[in-house]
Amino acid sequence: MQDGSAREITYLRLSATSLCNLRCRYCMPAEGAPERPCAEICTIGELSEIARQAAALGIRKVRITGGEPLVRRGIVTLCRDIAALEGVEELCLTTNGTALPQFAAPLRAAGVTRLNVSLDTLRPDRFAHITRTGRIEQVFEGLQAAAAAGFTGTKLNVVLLKGFNEDEIPAFVDLARRYPLEVRFIELMPIGEGVHAGFLPASAVLEACPELEAAGASGSARRYRVPGGMGAVGLIEPLSHRFCHRCDRIRVTADGKLKPCLHSGQEIPLRGLSGGALRDAIRMGIASKPPRHFLPEEGHSGAGRTMNQIGG
Ligand code: SAM
Ligand code: SF4
């Protein structure tokens, strides 16, 4: 269905949990997300019912995210249920990749179409630093497991962090040259812990790699061809190139709040609703989606939650 600004809303980002096995400095506090009583978090059945009602309103693509979705018990069941929903054409999952050695094959069998794997550095020492707890080998093994399980079109999410990974931009672009991967450079958003990290505009990618050839826009990304390469590069620029006019998404948090816009404090509670009442609440959320966010003007997000609590 269309929102109040005549945008067709076809994409649901559904958070399976706000918990995570890593502690990325720009996303999570050192002590991790506070554990909440199970009763406050949607069950797997509630999450798939939300997706079912959203699909009835025209949602065609669902992305499972978090926190780290692969730490959620029942994640494979959730994926299987959503993949089987009428109307859902694409089921994607965003992960830090560390648990893919165990989960890639079951996720593929459950009907997950495509994966986004987050990786902000290719250097083991930097990875250990930025994630506070992680080992980069697990992500590399996860990417191999994804390919072995039959996943194609995997995207690599790289948050641009000033003073941390700008010198690795050419190495990431080289990955897109050598492998059939889309490397997506994401501008850091001033949300939660992100306000303390260093912002680097996506234009730094074009300065570091002037050979990239513009190839149009796709969803939230401006896309670039890598001459002679197998993959592609995407720039996601919520601050320097606001893409609100192309926004086609809504979000639902693991505790069952519909957020029509990532950067607005507006939340519509969905828990306790079912059938037509649930569908009506989602319809109302879509209709009231704000036309745009005000990150560049205000310098901070109005989300009222951290990224892991929303579903990045
Ligand atoms: N744990 C999974 C992962 O890391 O891919 C999924 C959730 S994570 C919140 C989703 C994406 O949001 C990751 O690519 C992460 O790097 C990104 N992210 C987290 N905080 C961010 C921020 N302040 N600005 C921009 N991207 C952010
Ligand atoms: Fe966890 Fe993803 Fe946040 Fe890193 S970015 S702490 S992996 S939720």
Coordinates of C-alpha atoms and ligand atoms in Angstrom, one line a residue:
M1 CA 0.0 0.0 0.0
Q2 CA 1.0 3.6 -0.3
D3 CA 2.0 5.8 2.6
G4 CA 0.8 9.4 3.1
S5 CA 3.6 10.7 0.7
A6 CA 2.5 8.3 -2.2
R7 CA 5.5 6.0 -1.6
E8 CA 4.7 2.3 -2.2
I9 CA 5.7 0.4 1.0
T10 CA 6.9 -3.1 0.0
Y11 CA 9.7 -3.8 2.5
L12 CA 9.6 -4.9 6.1
R13 CA 12.7 -5.0 8.3
L14 CA 11.8 -7.3 11.2
S15 CA 14.1 -7.6 14.2
A16 CA 14.4 -11.0 15.8
T17 CA 16.3 -9.9 18.9
S18 CA 18.1 -6.9 20.3
L19 CA 20.9 -9.2 21.7
C20 CA 24.2 -9.8 20.0
N21 CA 27.3 -11.9 20.4
L22 CA 29.5 -8.9 19.4
R23 CA 29.8 -5.4 20.8
C24 CA 30.6 -3.2 17.9
R25 CA 31.7 0.1 19.4
Y26 CA 29.4 2.3 17.3
C27 CA 26.4 0.1 17.9
M28 CA 26.4 -1.6 21.3
P29 CA 27.5 -0.5 24.8
A30 CA 30.5 -2.5 26.2
E31 CA 28.2 -4.4 28.5
G32 CA 25.9 -5.4 25.7
A33 CA 22.1 -4.9 25.4
P34 CA 20.2 -5.3 28.6
E35 CA 18.5 -8.7 28.7
R36 CA 14.8 -8.3 28.9
P37 CA 12.3 -10.8 30.3
C38 CA 11.2 -13.3 27.5
A39 CA 7.6 -12.1 28.0
E40 CA 8.5 -8.7 26.7
I41 CA 9.9 -10.0 23.4
C42 CA 7.7 -11.3 20.5
T43 CA 7.5 -15.0 20.2
I44 CA 8.5 -16.6 16.8
G45 CA 4.8 -17.1 16.2
E46 CA 4.0 -13.4 16.8
L47 CA 6.8 -12.3 14.5
S48 CA 5.6 -14.5 11.6
E49 CA 2.0 -13.3 12.2
I50 CA 3.2 -9.7 11.9
A51 CA 5.0 -10.6 8.6
R52 CA 1.8 -12.4 7.4
Q53 CA -0.4 -9.3 8.0
A54 CA 2.2 -7.0 6.5
A55 CA 2.4 -9.2 3.4
A56 CA -1.4 -8.9 3.1
L57 CA -0.9 -5.1 2.9
G58 CA 1.6 -5.4 0.0
I59 CA 5.0 -6.2 1.7
R60 CA 7.0 -8.2 -0.8
K61 CA 10.4 -8.2 0.8
V62 CA 11.2 -9.1 4.4
R63 CA 14.6 -8.7 6.0
I64 CA 15.3 -10.4 9.3
T65 CA 17.8 -8.4 11.4
G66 CA 18.6 -7.5 15.0
G67 CA 20.8 -7.3 17.2
E68 CA 22.2 -10.5 15.8
P69 CA 19.4 -12.6 14.4
L70 CA 21.4 -15.8 14.5
V71 CA 21.5 -15.7 18.3
R72 CA 17.7 -15.9 18.5
R73 CA 16.4 -19.3 19.3
G74 CA 14.0 -20.5 16.6
I75 CA 15.5 -18.3 13.9
V76 CA 15.4 -21.0 11.3
T77 CA 11.7 -21.7 12.0
L78 CA 11.0 -18.0 11.7
C79 CA 12.7 -17.9 8.3
R80 CA 10.9 -21.0 7.1
D81 CA 7.5 -19.6 8.2
I82 CA 8.1 -16.2 6.5
A83 CA 9.5 -17.7 3.3
A84 CA 6.3 -19.6 2.9
L85 CA 4.0 -16.6 3.3
E86 CA 1.8 -15.7 0.4
G87 CA 3.1 -12.5 -1.2
V88 CA 6.6 -12.6 0.2
E89 CA 9.0 -12.8 -2.8
E90 CA 12.3 -12.1 -1.1
L91 CA 13.5 -13.0 2.4
C92 CA 16.9 -11.5 3.3
L93 CA 18.9 -11.7 6.5
T94 CA 21.5 -9.3 7.9
T95 CA 24.1 -10.9 10.1
N96 CA 27.6 -10.3 11.5
G97 CA 28.4 -13.7 9.9
T98 CA 30.1 -15.3 12.9
A99 CA 27.4 -18.0 13.2
L100 CA 27.1 -18.7 9.5
P101 CA 29.3 -21.8 9.6
Q102 CA 26.5 -23.4 11.6
F103 CA 23.5 -21.6 10.1
A104 CA 24.2 -21.0 6.4
A105 CA 22.9 -24.4 5.1
P106 CA 19.7 -24.5 7.4
L107 CA 18.9 -20.9 6.4
R108 CA 19.2 -21.7 2.8
A109 CA 17.0 -24.7 3.2
A110 CA 14.5 -22.6 5.1
G111 CA 14.1 -20.4 2.1
V112 CA 16.3 -17.3 2.8
T113 CA 17.0 -15.7 -0.5
R114 CA 20.0 -13.5 0.2
L115 CA 22.4 -12.5 3.0
N116 CA 24.0 -9.2 4.0
V117 CA 27.1 -9.8 6.1
S118 CA 28.6 -6.9 8.1
L119 CA 32.4 -6.5 8.1
D120 CA 34.0 -3.1 8.8
T121 CA 37.6 -4.2 8.4
L122 CA 39.7 -6.9 6.8
R123 CA 42.3 -6.8 9.5
P124 CA 42.1 -9.3 12.4
D125 CA 43.5 -6.8 15.0
R126 CA 41.1 -4.1 13.9
F127 CA 38.1 -6.5 13.9
A128 CA 38.9 -7.5 17.5
H129 CA 39.1 -3.9 18.4
I130 CA 35.9 -2.6 16.8
T131 CA 33.7 -5.6 17.8
R132 CA 35.4 -5.8 21.3
T133 CA 34.8 -9.6 21.3
G134 CA 35.0 -11.0 17.8
R135 CA 37.4 -13.1 15.7
I136 CA 37.5 -12.2 12.0
E137 CA 38.2 -15.8 11.0
Q138 CA 34.7 -16.7 12.0
V139 CA 33.3 -14.2 9.5
F140 CA 35.6 -15.4 6.7
E141 CA 34.5 -19.0 7.5
G142 CA 30.9 -17.8 7.5
L143 CA 31.2 -16.2 4.1
Q144 CA 32.7 -19.5 2.8
A145 CA 29.8 -21.4 4.4
A146 CA 27.3 -19.1 2.8
A147 CA 28.8 -19.7 -0.7
A148 CA 29.0 -23.5 -0.1
A149 CA 25.3 -23.5 1.0
G150 CA 24.4 -21.9 -2.4
F151 CA 23.9 -18.3 -1.4
T152 CA 24.6 -15.9 -4.3
G153 CA 24.5 -12.1 -4.5
T154 CA 25.8 -11.8 -0.9
K155 CA 26.3 -8.2 0.2
L156 CA 29.0 -7.0 2.5
N157 CA 28.0 -4.1 4.8
V158 CA 30.9 -1.8 5.7
V159 CA 30.2 1.2 8.0
L160 CA 32.6 4.0 7.1
L161 CA 34.5 5.1 10.3
K162 CA 36.9 8.0 10.2
G163 CA 40.2 7.2 11.7
F164 CA 39.4 3.5 11.6
N165 CA 38.9 2.0 8.1
E166 CA 39.3 4.8 5.5
D167 CA 42.6 3.3 4.5
E168 CA 40.9 0.0 3.7
I169 CA 38.4 1.4 1.1
P170 CA 40.6 0.2 -1.8
A171 CA 41.0 -3.3 -0.3
F172 CA 37.2 -3.6 0.0
V173 CA 36.6 -2.3 -3.5
D174 CA 39.2 -4.9 -4.7
L175 CA 37.1 -7.6 -3.1
A176 CA 34.2 -6.5 -5.3
R177 CA 36.6 -6.7 -8.2
R178 CA 37.7 -10.3 -7.4
Y179 CA 34.4 -11.8 -6.1
P180 CA 30.7 -11.6 -7.2
L181 CA 29.9 -9.5 -4.0
E182 CA 28.3 -6.1 -3.6
V183 CA 30.3 -4.1 -1.1
R184 CA 28.0 -1.5 0.5
F185 CA 29.7 1.4 2.2
I186 CA 27.3 2.8 4.8
E187 CA 27.6 6.3 6.4
L188 CA 27.6 6.2 10.2
M189 CA 24.4 7.5 11.6
P190 CA 24.3 9.5 14.9
I191 CA 22.2 7.1 16.7
G192 CA 22.9 5.4 20.0
E193 CA 26.7 4.7 20.4
G194 CA 27.1 6.0 16.8
V195 CA 27.3 9.5 18.1
H196 CA 30.7 8.8 19.6
A197 CA 32.4 7.4 16.5
G198 CA 34.0 9.3 13.6
F199 CA 31.8 10.2 10.6
L200 CA 33.3 9.7 7.1
P201 CA 31.2 10.8 4.1
A202 CA 30.6 8.2 1.4
S203 CA 32.3 10.6 -1.1
A204 CA 35.6 9.3 0.5
V205 CA 35.0 6.0 -1.5
L206 CA 34.8 7.9 -4.8
E207 CA 37.9 9.9 -3.9
A208 CA 39.8 6.7 -3.0
C209 CA 38.6 4.8 -6.0
P210 CA 37.9 7.2 -8.9
E211 CA 37.7 4.3 -11.4
L212 CA 34.2 3.4 -10.1
E213 CA 31.5 3.9 -12.7
A214 CA 28.0 5.2 -11.7
A215 CA 25.3 2.6 -12.3
G216 CA 22.1 4.2 -11.0
A217 CA 20.2 3.8 -7.7
S218 CA 18.8 0.7 -6.2
G219 CA 16.7 0.9 -3.0
S220 CA 18.7 3.0 -0.5
A221 CA 22.0 2.7 -2.4
R222 CA 23.7 4.5 -5.2
R223 CA 25.4 1.7 -7.2
Y224 CA 28.8 1.7 -9.0
R225 CA 30.4 -0.8 -11.4
V226 CA 34.0 -1.9 -10.7
P227 CA 35.6 -1.9 -14.1
G228 CA 36.7 -5.4 -15.0
G229 CA 35.3 -6.7 -11.8
M230 CA 32.8 -9.4 -10.9
G231 CA 31.0 -7.5 -8.1
A232 CA 29.7 -4.0 -7.5
V233 CA 29.9 -1.2 -5.0
G234 CA 27.0 0.5 -3.2
L235 CA 26.9 3.8 -1.3
I236 CA 24.3 4.2 1.4
E237 CA 24.3 7.9 2.4
P238 CA 21.6 8.8 4.9
L239 CA 23.4 12.0 5.7
S240 CA 25.0 13.3 2.6
H241 CA 22.3 12.0 0.1
R242 CA 19.1 11.6 1.9
F243 CA 17.1 8.9 0.1
C244 CA 13.7 9.4 2.0
H245 CA 11.9 10.1 -1.2
R246 CA 12.7 6.5 -2.3
C247 CA 12.0 4.9 1.1
D248 CA 9.9 1.8 0.8
R249 CA 10.3 0.3 4.2
I250 CA 8.8 -0.1 7.7
R251 CA 10.5 -1.7 10.7
V252 CA 9.2 -3.8 13.5
T253 CA 11.3 -4.2 16.7
A254 CA 11.8 -7.4 18.6
D255 CA 9.4 -6.2 21.3
G256 CA 6.7 -5.7 18.7
K257 CA 6.7 -1.9 17.9
L258 CA 6.2 -0.8 14.4
K259 CA 8.5 2.1 13.5
P260 CA 7.4 3.8 10.3
C261 CA 10.7 5.7 10.1
L262 CA 14.1 4.6 11.6
H263 CA 14.8 8.2 12.8
S264 CA 11.4 9.0 14.3
G265 CA 10.3 8.3 17.8
Q266 CA 6.9 7.3 16.5
E267 CA 6.1 3.7 17.5
I268 CA 2.9 1.7 17.1
P269 CA 2.5 -1.2 19.5
L270 CA 1.5 -4.5 17.7
R271 CA 1.7 -7.0 20.5
G272 CA -1.6 -8.4 21.7
L273 CA -3.2 -7.7 18.3
S274 CA -4.1 -10.4 15.8
G275 CA -6.0 -10.8 12.5
G276 CA -7.8 -7.7 11.2
A277 CA -6.8 -5.6 14.2
L278 CA -3.1 -6.3 13.6
R279 CA -3.5 -5.5 10.0
D280 CA -5.3 -2.2 10.7
A281 CA -2.5 -1.2 13.1
I282 CA 0.2 -1.9 10.4
R283 CA -2.0 0.0 7.9
M284 CA -2.1 3.0 10.2
G285 CA 1.6 2.9 10.7
I286 CA 2.3 2.9 6.9
A287 CA -0.2 5.7 6.4
S288 CA 1.5 7.9 9.0
K289 CA 5.1 7.3 7.8
P290 CA 6.9 10.7 8.1
P291 CA 7.9 12.1 4.7
R292 CA 11.6 12.4 5.7
H293 CA 14.1 12.4 8.5
F294 CA 16.1 15.4 9.9
L295 CA 19.5 13.9 10.6
P296 CA 21.6 16.4 8.7
E297 CA 19.7 19.4 10.2
E298 CA 19.5 18.1 13.8
G299 CA 22.7 16.2 13.9
H300 CA 21.1 13.4 15.9
S301 CA 18.4 10.7 15.4
G302 CA 15.0 11.1 16.9
A303 CA 14.7 7.3 17.1
G304 CA 14.7 7.1 20.9
R305 CA 16.4 3.6 20.7
T306 CA 19.8 2.3 19.7
M307 CA 20.4 0.5 16.4
N308 CA 20.4 -3.0 18.0
Q309 CA 17.1 -2.2 19.7
I310 CA 15.5 -1.2 16.4
G311 CA 17.0 -3.6 13.9
G312 CA 19.6 -2.0 11.7
Ligands
SAM1 N1 24.1 -7.9 13.8 C1 23.8 -7.8 12.5 C2 24.9 -7.2 11.7 O1 25.8 -6.6 12.3 O2 24.9 -7.2 10.5 C3 22.5 -7.1 12.2 C4 22.1 -5.9 12.9 S1 23.2 -4.5 12.7 C5 22.5 -3.3 13.8 C6 22.8 -4.0 11.1 C7 23.7 -3.1 10.4 O3 23.6 -1.8 11.0 C8 25.2 -3.5 10.4 O4 25.7 -3.4 9.1 C9 25.8 -2.4 11.3 O5 27.1 -2.2 10.9 C10 24.9 -1.2 11.0 N2 25.0 -0.2 12.0 C11 24.9 -0.3 13.4 N3 25.0 0.9 14.0 C12 25.1 1.8 13.0 C13 25.1 3.3 12.9 N4 25.2 4.0 14.0 N5 25.2 3.9 11.7 C14 25.2 3.1 10.5 N6 25.1 1.8 10.5 C15 25.0 1.1 11.7
SF4_2 FE1 26.0 -6.7 17.0 FE2 25.4 -6.0 14.5 FE3 25.5 -4.2 16.5 FE4 27.8 -5.3 15.7 S1 26.4 -4.0 14.4 S2 27.0 -5.0 17.8 S3 27.1 -7.3 15.2 S4 24.0 -5.8 16.3

